mmCIF file of C-alpha atoms in Angstrom:
data_model
loop_
_atom_site.group_PDB
_atom_site.id
_atom_site.type_symbol
_atom_site.label_atom_id
_atom_site.label_comp_id
_atom_site.label_asym_id
_atom_site.label_seq_id
_atom_site.Cartn_x
_atom_site.Cartn_y
_atom_site.Cartn_z
ATOM 1 C CA MET M 1 -7.845 -12.814 12.027
ATOM 2 C CA LYS M 2 -7.269 -13.086 8.290
ATOM 3 C CA ILE M 3 -4.021 -14.652 7.085
ATOM 4 C CA ALA M 4 -2.527 -14.537 3.581
ATOM 5 C CA ILE M 5 -0.044 -17.206 2.469
ATOM 6 C CA ILE M 6 2.115 -16.277 -0.545
ATOM 7 C CA GLU M 7 3.634 -19.606 -1.563
ATOM 8 C CA ASP M 8 3.756 -21.474 -4.889
ATOM 9 C CA GLU M 9 4.512 -24.958 -3.510
ATOM 10 C CA LEU M 10 1.310 -26.780 -2.571
ATOM 11 C CA LEU M 11 3.069 -29.090 -0.092
ATOM 12 C CA ALA M 12 4.527 -26.088 1.730
ATOM 13 C CA VAL M 13 1.097 -24.413 1.795
ATOM 14 C CA ASN M 14 -0.553 -27.509 3.280
ATOM 15 C CA TYR M 15 2.235 -27.957 5.837
ATOM 16 C CA LEU M 16 1.881 -24.355 7.037
ATOM 17 C CA LYS M 17 -1.933 -24.542 7.119
ATOM 18 C CA ASN M 18 -1.722 -27.743 9.177
ATOM 19 C CA LEU M 19 0.580 -26.074 11.717
ATOM 20 C CA LEU M 20 -1.688 -23.036 11.888
ATOM 21 C CA ASP M 21 -4.701 -25.269 12.567
ATOM 22 C CA LYS M 22 -2.859 -26.923 15.472
ATOM 23 C CA GLN M 23 -1.578 -23.761 17.180
ATOM 24 C CA ASN M 24 -3.575 -21.867 19.801
ATOM 25 C CA ILE M 25 -1.768 -18.516 19.803
ATOM 26 C CA VAL M 26 -3.903 -16.694 17.236
ATOM 27 C CA SER M 27 -7.438 -17.371 16.041
ATOM 28 C CA VAL M 28 -7.572 -17.694 12.254
ATOM 29 C CA SER M 29 -10.946 -16.899 10.690
ATOM 30 C CA GLU M 30 -9.831 -16.909 7.044
ATOM 31 C CA THR M 31 -6.791 -18.077 5.090
ATOM 32 C CA VAL M 32 -6.089 -16.744 1.593
ATOM 33 C CA VAL M 33 -3.562 -18.666 -0.515
ATOM 34 C CA LEU M 34 -1.767 -16.664 -3.235
ATOM 35 C CA ARG M 35 0.425 -18.880 -5.403
ATOM 36 C CA SER M 36 2.152 -16.283 -7.561
ATOM 37 C CA LYS M 37 3.486 -12.740 -7.503
ATOM 38 C CA LYS M 38 0.674 -11.633 -9.838
ATOM 39 C CA GLN M 39 -2.031 -13.141 -7.612
ATOM 40 C CA ALA M 40 -0.542 -11.356 -4.597
ATOM 41 C CA ILE M 41 -0.395 -7.977 -6.368
ATOM 42 C CA ASP M 42 -3.971 -8.320 -7.625
ATOM 43 C CA PHE M 43 -5.170 -9.280 -4.139
ATOM 44 C CA PHE M 44 -3.397 -6.529 -2.177
ATOM 45 C CA GLU M 45 -4.400 -3.797 -4.608
ATOM 46 C CA ASN M 46 -7.957 -4.108 -3.302
ATOM 47 C CA ASP M 47 -7.818 -6.222 -0.138
ATOM 48 C CA SER M 48 -5.769 -6.793 2.984
ATOM 49 C CA ALA M 49 -4.835 -9.319 5.657
ATOM 50 C CA ASP M 50 -3.823 -9.181 9.318
ATOM 51 C CA LEU M 51 -0.694 -11.286 8.812
ATOM 52 C CA ILE M 52 1.233 -12.489 5.743
ATOM 53 C CA PHE M 53 3.369 -15.606 5.349
ATOM 54 C CA MET M 54 5.590 -15.028 2.312
ATOM 55 C CA ASP M 55 7.981 -17.258 0.413
ATOM 56 C CA ILE M 56 10.681 -15.378 -1.481
ATOM 57 C CA HIS M 57 11.061 -17.446 -4.670
ATOM 58 C CA LEU M 58 7.798 -17.805 -6.599
ATOM 59 C CA GLY M 59 7.093 -19.320 -9.992
ATOM 60 C CA ASP M 60 6.744 -15.932 -11.680
ATOM 61 C CA GLY M 61 9.502 -14.065 -9.871
ATOM 62 C CA MET M 62 10.680 -12.799 -6.498
ATOM 63 C CA SER M 63 8.011 -11.977 -3.941
ATOM 64 C CA LEU M 64 10.062 -8.925 -2.909
ATOM 65 C CA GLU M 65 9.015 -7.397 -6.240
ATOM 66 C CA ILE M 66 5.458 -7.210 -4.859
ATOM 67 C CA PHE M 67 6.550 -4.228 -2.750
ATOM 68 C CA GLU M 68 7.342 -2.310 -5.958
ATOM 69 C CA GLN M 69 3.701 -2.581 -7.057
ATOM 70 C CA VAL M 70 1.671 -2.255 -3.859
ATOM 71 C CA GLU M 71 2.181 -0.652 -0.450
ATOM 72 C CA LEU M 72 2.045 -3.242 2.311
ATOM 73 C CA PHE M 73 1.817 -2.217 5.952
ATOM 74 C CA THR M 74 0.906 -5.737 7.086
ATOM 75 C CA PRO M 75 3.229 -7.758 9.376
ATOM 76 C CA ILE M 76 5.092 -10.438 7.407
ATOM 77 C CA ILE M 77 6.657 -13.751 8.413
ATOM 78 C CA PHE M 78 8.996 -14.855 5.614
ATOM 79 C CA ILE M 79 9.293 -18.590 4.933
ATOM 80 C CA THR M 80 12.116 -19.591 2.602
ATOM 81 C CA ALA M 81 14.820 -22.129 1.926
ATOM 82 C CA PHE M 82 17.396 -19.371 1.374
ATOM 83 C CA ASP M 83 19.157 -17.447 4.110
ATOM 84 C CA ASP M 84 20.785 -14.773 1.930
ATOM 85 C CA TYR M 85 17.760 -12.438 1.864
ATOM 86 C CA ALA M 86 17.482 -11.830 5.600
ATOM 87 C CA MET M 87 18.884 -8.301 5.478
ATOM 88 C CA ARG M 88 16.699 -7.266 2.549
ATOM 89 C CA VAL M 89 13.403 -8.458 4.014
ATOM 90 C CA PHE M 90 13.850 -6.526 7.241
ATOM 91 C CA ARG M 91 13.415 -3.315 5.284
ATOM 92 C CA HIS M 92 9.729 -4.221 5.367
ATOM 93 C CA PHE M 93 7.345 -4.943 8.249
ATOM 94 C CA THR M 94 9.039 -8.274 8.965
ATOM 95 C CA ILE M 95 8.174 -10.214 12.119
ATOM 96 C CA ASP M 96 10.408 -13.223 11.528
ATOM 97 C CA TYR M 97 12.436 -15.120 8.928
ATOM 98 C CA LEU M 98 11.807 -18.884 9.011
ATOM 99 C CA LEU M 99 14.140 -21.148 7.086
ATOM 100 C CA LYS M 100 12.618 -24.244 5.511
ATOM 101 C CA PRO M 101 12.169 -26.836 6.838
ATOM 102 C CA PHE M 102 10.935 -25.094 9.989
ATOM 103 C CA GLU M 103 9.325 -26.795 12.967
ATOM 104 C CA GLU M 104 6.115 -26.141 14.869
ATOM 105 C CA GLU M 105 8.101 -24.471 17.661
ATOM 106 C CA ASP M 106 9.628 -22.006 15.173
ATOM 107 C CA LEU M 107 6.167 -21.006 14.007
ATOM 108 C CA HIS M 108 4.963 -20.571 17.603
ATOM 109 C CA LYS M 109 7.855 -18.225 18.401
ATOM 110 C CA ALA M 110 7.145 -16.157 15.283
ATOM 111 C CA LEU M 111 3.448 -15.887 16.161
ATOM 112 C CA GLN M 112 4.322 -14.836 19.708
ATOM 113 C CA LYS M 113 6.453 -12.017 18.254
ATOM 114 C CA PHE M 114 3.506 -10.999 16.105
ATOM 115 C CA ILE M 115 1.186 -10.889 19.134
ATOM 116 C CA SER M 116 3.694 -8.800 21.103
ATOM 117 C CA ILE M 117 3.982 -6.257 18.301
ATOM 118 C CA SER M 118 0.226 -6.237 17.668
ATOM 119 C CA ASN M 119 -0.410 -5.235 21.287
ATOM 120 C CA PHE M 120 1.567 -2.030 20.743
ATOM 121 C CA ASP M 121 -0.745 0.963 20.214
ATOM 122 C CA PRO M 122 0.702 3.153 17.405
ATOM 123 C CA GLU M 123 -1.969 5.874 17.525
ATOM 124 C CA PRO M 124 -0.071 8.328 19.789
ATOM 125 C CA VAL M 125 2.983 8.034 17.542
ATOM 126 C CA LEU M 126 0.937 8.457 14.372
ATOM 127 C CA ARG M 127 -0.787 11.534 15.796
ATOM 128 C CA SER M 128 2.607 13.056 16.609
ATOM 129 C CA ILE M 129 3.876 12.337 13.098
ATOM 130 C CA SER M 130 0.738 13.864 11.620
ATOM 131 C CA THR M 131 1.235 17.031 13.678
ATOM 132 C CA LEU M 132 4.858 17.271 12.584
ATOM 133 C CA ARG M 133 3.865 16.780 8.944
ATOM 134 C CA GLN M 134 1.371 19.644 9.132
ATOM 135 C CA ASP M 135 4.009 21.968 10.564
ATOM 136 C CA ASP M 136 6.763 20.679 8.308
ATOM 137 C CA SER M 137 8.355 23.450 6.263
ATOM 138 C CA GLU M 138 9.343 20.823 3.666
ATOM 139 C CA VAL M 139 5.735 20.428 2.487
ATOM 140 C CA MET M 140 5.657 21.694 -1.099
ATOM 141 C CA LYS M 141 3.342 24.551 -2.054
ATOM 142 C CA ARG M 142 4.377 25.120 -5.671
ATOM 143 C CA PHE M 143 5.284 22.637 -8.413
ATOM 144 C CA MET M 144 7.408 23.237 -11.492
ATOM 145 C CA VAL M 145 6.133 21.734 -14.757
ATOM 146 C CA ARG M 146 7.308 22.053 -18.356
ATOM 147 C CA GLU M 147 5.116 23.875 -20.852
ATOM 148 C CA GLY M 148 6.756 23.692 -24.268
ATOM 149 C CA ASN M 149 10.262 25.083 -23.819
ATOM 150 C CA LYS M 150 9.291 27.005 -20.668
ATOM 151 C CA LEU M 151 8.918 26.125 -17.006
ATOM 152 C CA LYS M 152 5.681 26.971 -15.238
ATOM 153 C CA SER M 153 4.915 27.098 -11.519
ATOM 154 C CA VAL M 154 1.636 25.524 -10.358
ATOM 155 C CA ASP M 155 0.242 26.394 -6.935
ATOM 156 C CA GLU M 156 -1.000 23.491 -4.787
ATOM 157 C CA GLN M 157 -4.470 25.050 -4.678
ATOM 158 C CA ASN M 158 -4.750 24.750 -8.457
ATOM 159 C CA ILE M 159 -3.856 21.034 -8.541
ATOM 160 C CA ALA M 160 -6.871 18.740 -8.929
ATOM 161 C CA TYR M 161 -4.954 15.465 -8.716
ATOM 162 C CA PHE M 162 -1.812 13.535 -9.594
ATOM 163 C CA PHE M 163 -2.205 10.305 -11.537
ATOM 164 C CA ALA M 164 0.227 7.617 -12.629
ATOM 165 C CA SER M 165 0.039 6.076 -16.074
ATOM 166 C CA GLY M 166 2.688 3.722 -17.383
ATOM 167 C CA LYS M 167 6.100 5.072 -16.441
ATOM 168 C CA TYR M 168 4.891 8.637 -15.974
ATOM 169 C CA LEU M 169 3.313 10.767 -13.273
ATOM 170 C CA PHE M 170 0.899 13.455 -14.438
ATOM 171 C CA LEU M 171 -0.306 16.599 -12.696
ATOM 172 C CA ALA M 172 -3.852 17.712 -13.583
ATOM 173 C CA THR M 173 -4.985 21.228 -12.741
ATOM 174 C CA LYS M 174 -8.429 22.576 -11.930
ATOM 175 C CA ASP M 175 -8.363 24.584 -15.157
ATOM 176 C CA HIS M 176 -8.213 21.376 -17.238
ATOM 177 C CA GLN M 177 -4.485 21.327 -17.986
ATOM 178 C CA THR M 178 -2.344 18.194 -17.706
ATOM 179 C CA TYR M 179 1.443 18.104 -17.363
ATOM 180 C CA ILE M 180 4.066 15.399 -16.938
ATOM 181 C CA TYR M 181 5.594 15.775 -13.493
ATOM 182 C CA ASP M 182 9.080 14.453 -12.783
ATOM 183 C CA ASP M 183 8.481 12.315 -9.700
ATOM 184 C CA THR M 184 6.766 9.107 -8.608
ATOM 185 C CA ILE M 185 3.407 8.739 -6.907
ATOM 186 C CA LYS M 186 5.110 6.974 -4.008
ATOM 187 C CA ASP M 187 7.508 9.872 -3.377
ATOM 188 C CA ILE M 188 5.304 12.854 -4.162
ATOM 189 C CA ILE M 189 2.726 11.940 -1.503
ATOM 190 C CA GLN M 190 5.427 12.512 1.131
ATOM 191 C CA LYS M 191 5.838 16.119 -0.052
ATOM 192 C CA LEU M 192 2.172 17.141 -0.131
ATOM 193 C CA ASN M 193 -0.064 18.829 2.416
ATOM 194 C CA PRO M 194 -1.957 15.911 4.058
ATOM 195 C CA ASP M 195 -4.951 18.145 4.777
ATOM 196 C CA LEU M 196 -5.361 18.835 1.067
ATOM 197 C CA PHE M 197 -4.137 15.667 -0.676
ATOM 198 C CA PHE M 198 -4.811 11.943 -0.193
ATOM 199 C CA LYS M 199 -3.499 8.878 -2.056
ATOM 200 C CA VAL M 200 -6.748 7.015 -2.775
ATOM 201 C CA ASN M 201 -5.149 4.121 -4.652
ATOM 202 C CA ARG M 202 -1.850 3.245 -6.312
ATOM 203 C CA LYS M 203 -2.588 5.491 -9.312
ATOM 204 C CA PHE M 204 -4.317 8.586 -7.892
ATOM 205 C CA ILE M 205 -3.521 11.294 -5.349
ATOM 206 C CA ILE M 206 -6.463 13.681 -5.170
ATOM 207 C CA ASN M 207 -7.090 17.187 -3.937
ATOM 208 C CA LYS M 208 -10.077 17.190 -1.582
ATOM 209 C CA GLU M 209 -11.574 20.131 -3.474
ATOM 210 C CA ALA M 210 -11.554 18.163 -6.753
ATOM 211 C CA VAL M 211 -14.124 15.647 -5.452
ATOM 212 C CA THR M 212 -17.576 16.400 -6.848
ATOM 213 C CA GLU M 213 -19.386 13.172 -5.952
ATOM 214 C CA ILE M 214 -18.928 10.052 -3.826
ATOM 215 C CA ILE M 215 -20.650 6.921 -5.125
ATOM 216 C CA LYS M 216 -20.932 3.993 -2.716
ATOM 217 C CA HIS M 217 -21.448 0.861 -4.797
ATOM 218 C CA SER M 218 -21.006 -1.313 -1.683
ATOM 219 C CA SER M 219 -19.188 -1.187 1.662
ATOM 220 C CA GLN M 220 -16.020 -2.310 -0.120
ATOM 221 C CA LYS M 221 -16.405 -0.368 -3.375
ATOM 222 C CA VAL M 222 -16.468 3.427 -3.270
ATOM 223 C CA GLU M 223 -16.016 5.545 -6.387
ATOM 224 C CA LEU M 224 -15.007 9.199 -6.553
ATOM 225 C CA ARG M 225 -16.098 11.605 -9.271
ATOM 226 C CA LEU M 226 -13.513 14.316 -9.866
ATOM 227 C CA SER M 227 -13.390 17.637 -11.651
ATOM 228 C CA PRO M 228 -11.916 17.781 -14.180
ATOM 229 C CA GLU M 229 -12.889 14.220 -15.082
ATOM 230 C CA PRO M 230 -9.813 11.961 -15.476
ATOM 231 C CA GLU M 231 -9.169 10.296 -18.807
ATOM 232 C CA VAL M 232 -9.648 6.773 -17.442
ATOM 233 C CA ASN M 233 -12.364 4.333 -18.423
ATOM 234 C CA THR M 234 -12.580 2.406 -15.172
ATOM 235 C CA GLY M 235 -13.376 5.240 -12.750
ATOM 236 C CA VAL M 236 -11.450 6.326 -9.643
ATOM 237 C CA PHE M 237 -12.053 3.896 -6.794
ATOM 238 C CA ILE M 238 -10.739 4.164 -3.247
ATOM 239 C CA SER M 239 -8.514 1.238 -2.329
ATOM 240 C CA LYS M 240 -10.511 -1.093 -0.051
ATOM 241 C CA ILE M 241 -8.009 -0.851 2.784
ATOM 242 C CA GLN M 242 -8.207 2.969 2.736
ATOM 243 C CA ILE M 243 -11.966 3.536 2.435
ATOM 244 C CA THR M 244 -12.586 4.434 6.078
ATOM 245 C CA GLU M 245 -9.514 6.679 6.351
ATOM 246 C CA CYS M 246 -10.254 8.423 3.068
ATOM 247 C CA LEU M 247 -13.919 9.097 3.901
ATOM 248 C CA ASN M 248 -12.904 10.507 7.282
ATOM 249 C CA TRP M 249 -10.377 12.732 5.522
ATOM 250 C CA LEU M 250 -13.048 13.975 3.121
ATOM 251 C CA ARG M 251 -15.423 14.727 6.011
ATOM 252 C CA ASN M 252 -12.786 16.823 7.737
#
């Protein structure tokens, strides 16, 4: 398994790596060390891990701010010298909360919790949720946008994609119109028809019918060509951790 350690203190990193080398509960094939909030955000935008060890106080800010930039569905074991964040961290996929200095036995117990949770098969639950989402009357079909001093209703079928830029979310239509939409990319995806829309990365939610071409640069780099073409210079790439799911969605 692949482990990510988000920790800015080198001594703490080496101590944890030494304990991980000595334990026999999980088999570690790769360890990625991320020593700042920025490094962690850059890494998780395009990569993933099976388990994260995360300190809370980093040199460039609080690690909890990482969750504001990227979506993490990876189990996390927090390692910190402060006990006043315990309630906040359990809002996320937290396995355990280890207070420094922790012992080898503490790590073993946390890893055993991780193994117990990992053995749970979520597929039946996810399938049920997916079915409920498709039948959910709360799924939005029409979207109100401002056009000058008027309000205009846009049907879901006419939306090519949503894209985030700076502090704003934009709605782009198939007839080459772009509007500011009053929402966030994180919230709007919960209101859309999952058969029609997919969040391909942290900036783009696309309509399946807007995809004109799929370019596979490598197994970990897949680009989508959309119509109308977005006003971005870097292209629209599927997040690495979502490539398989997104391609299956496009096939269906």
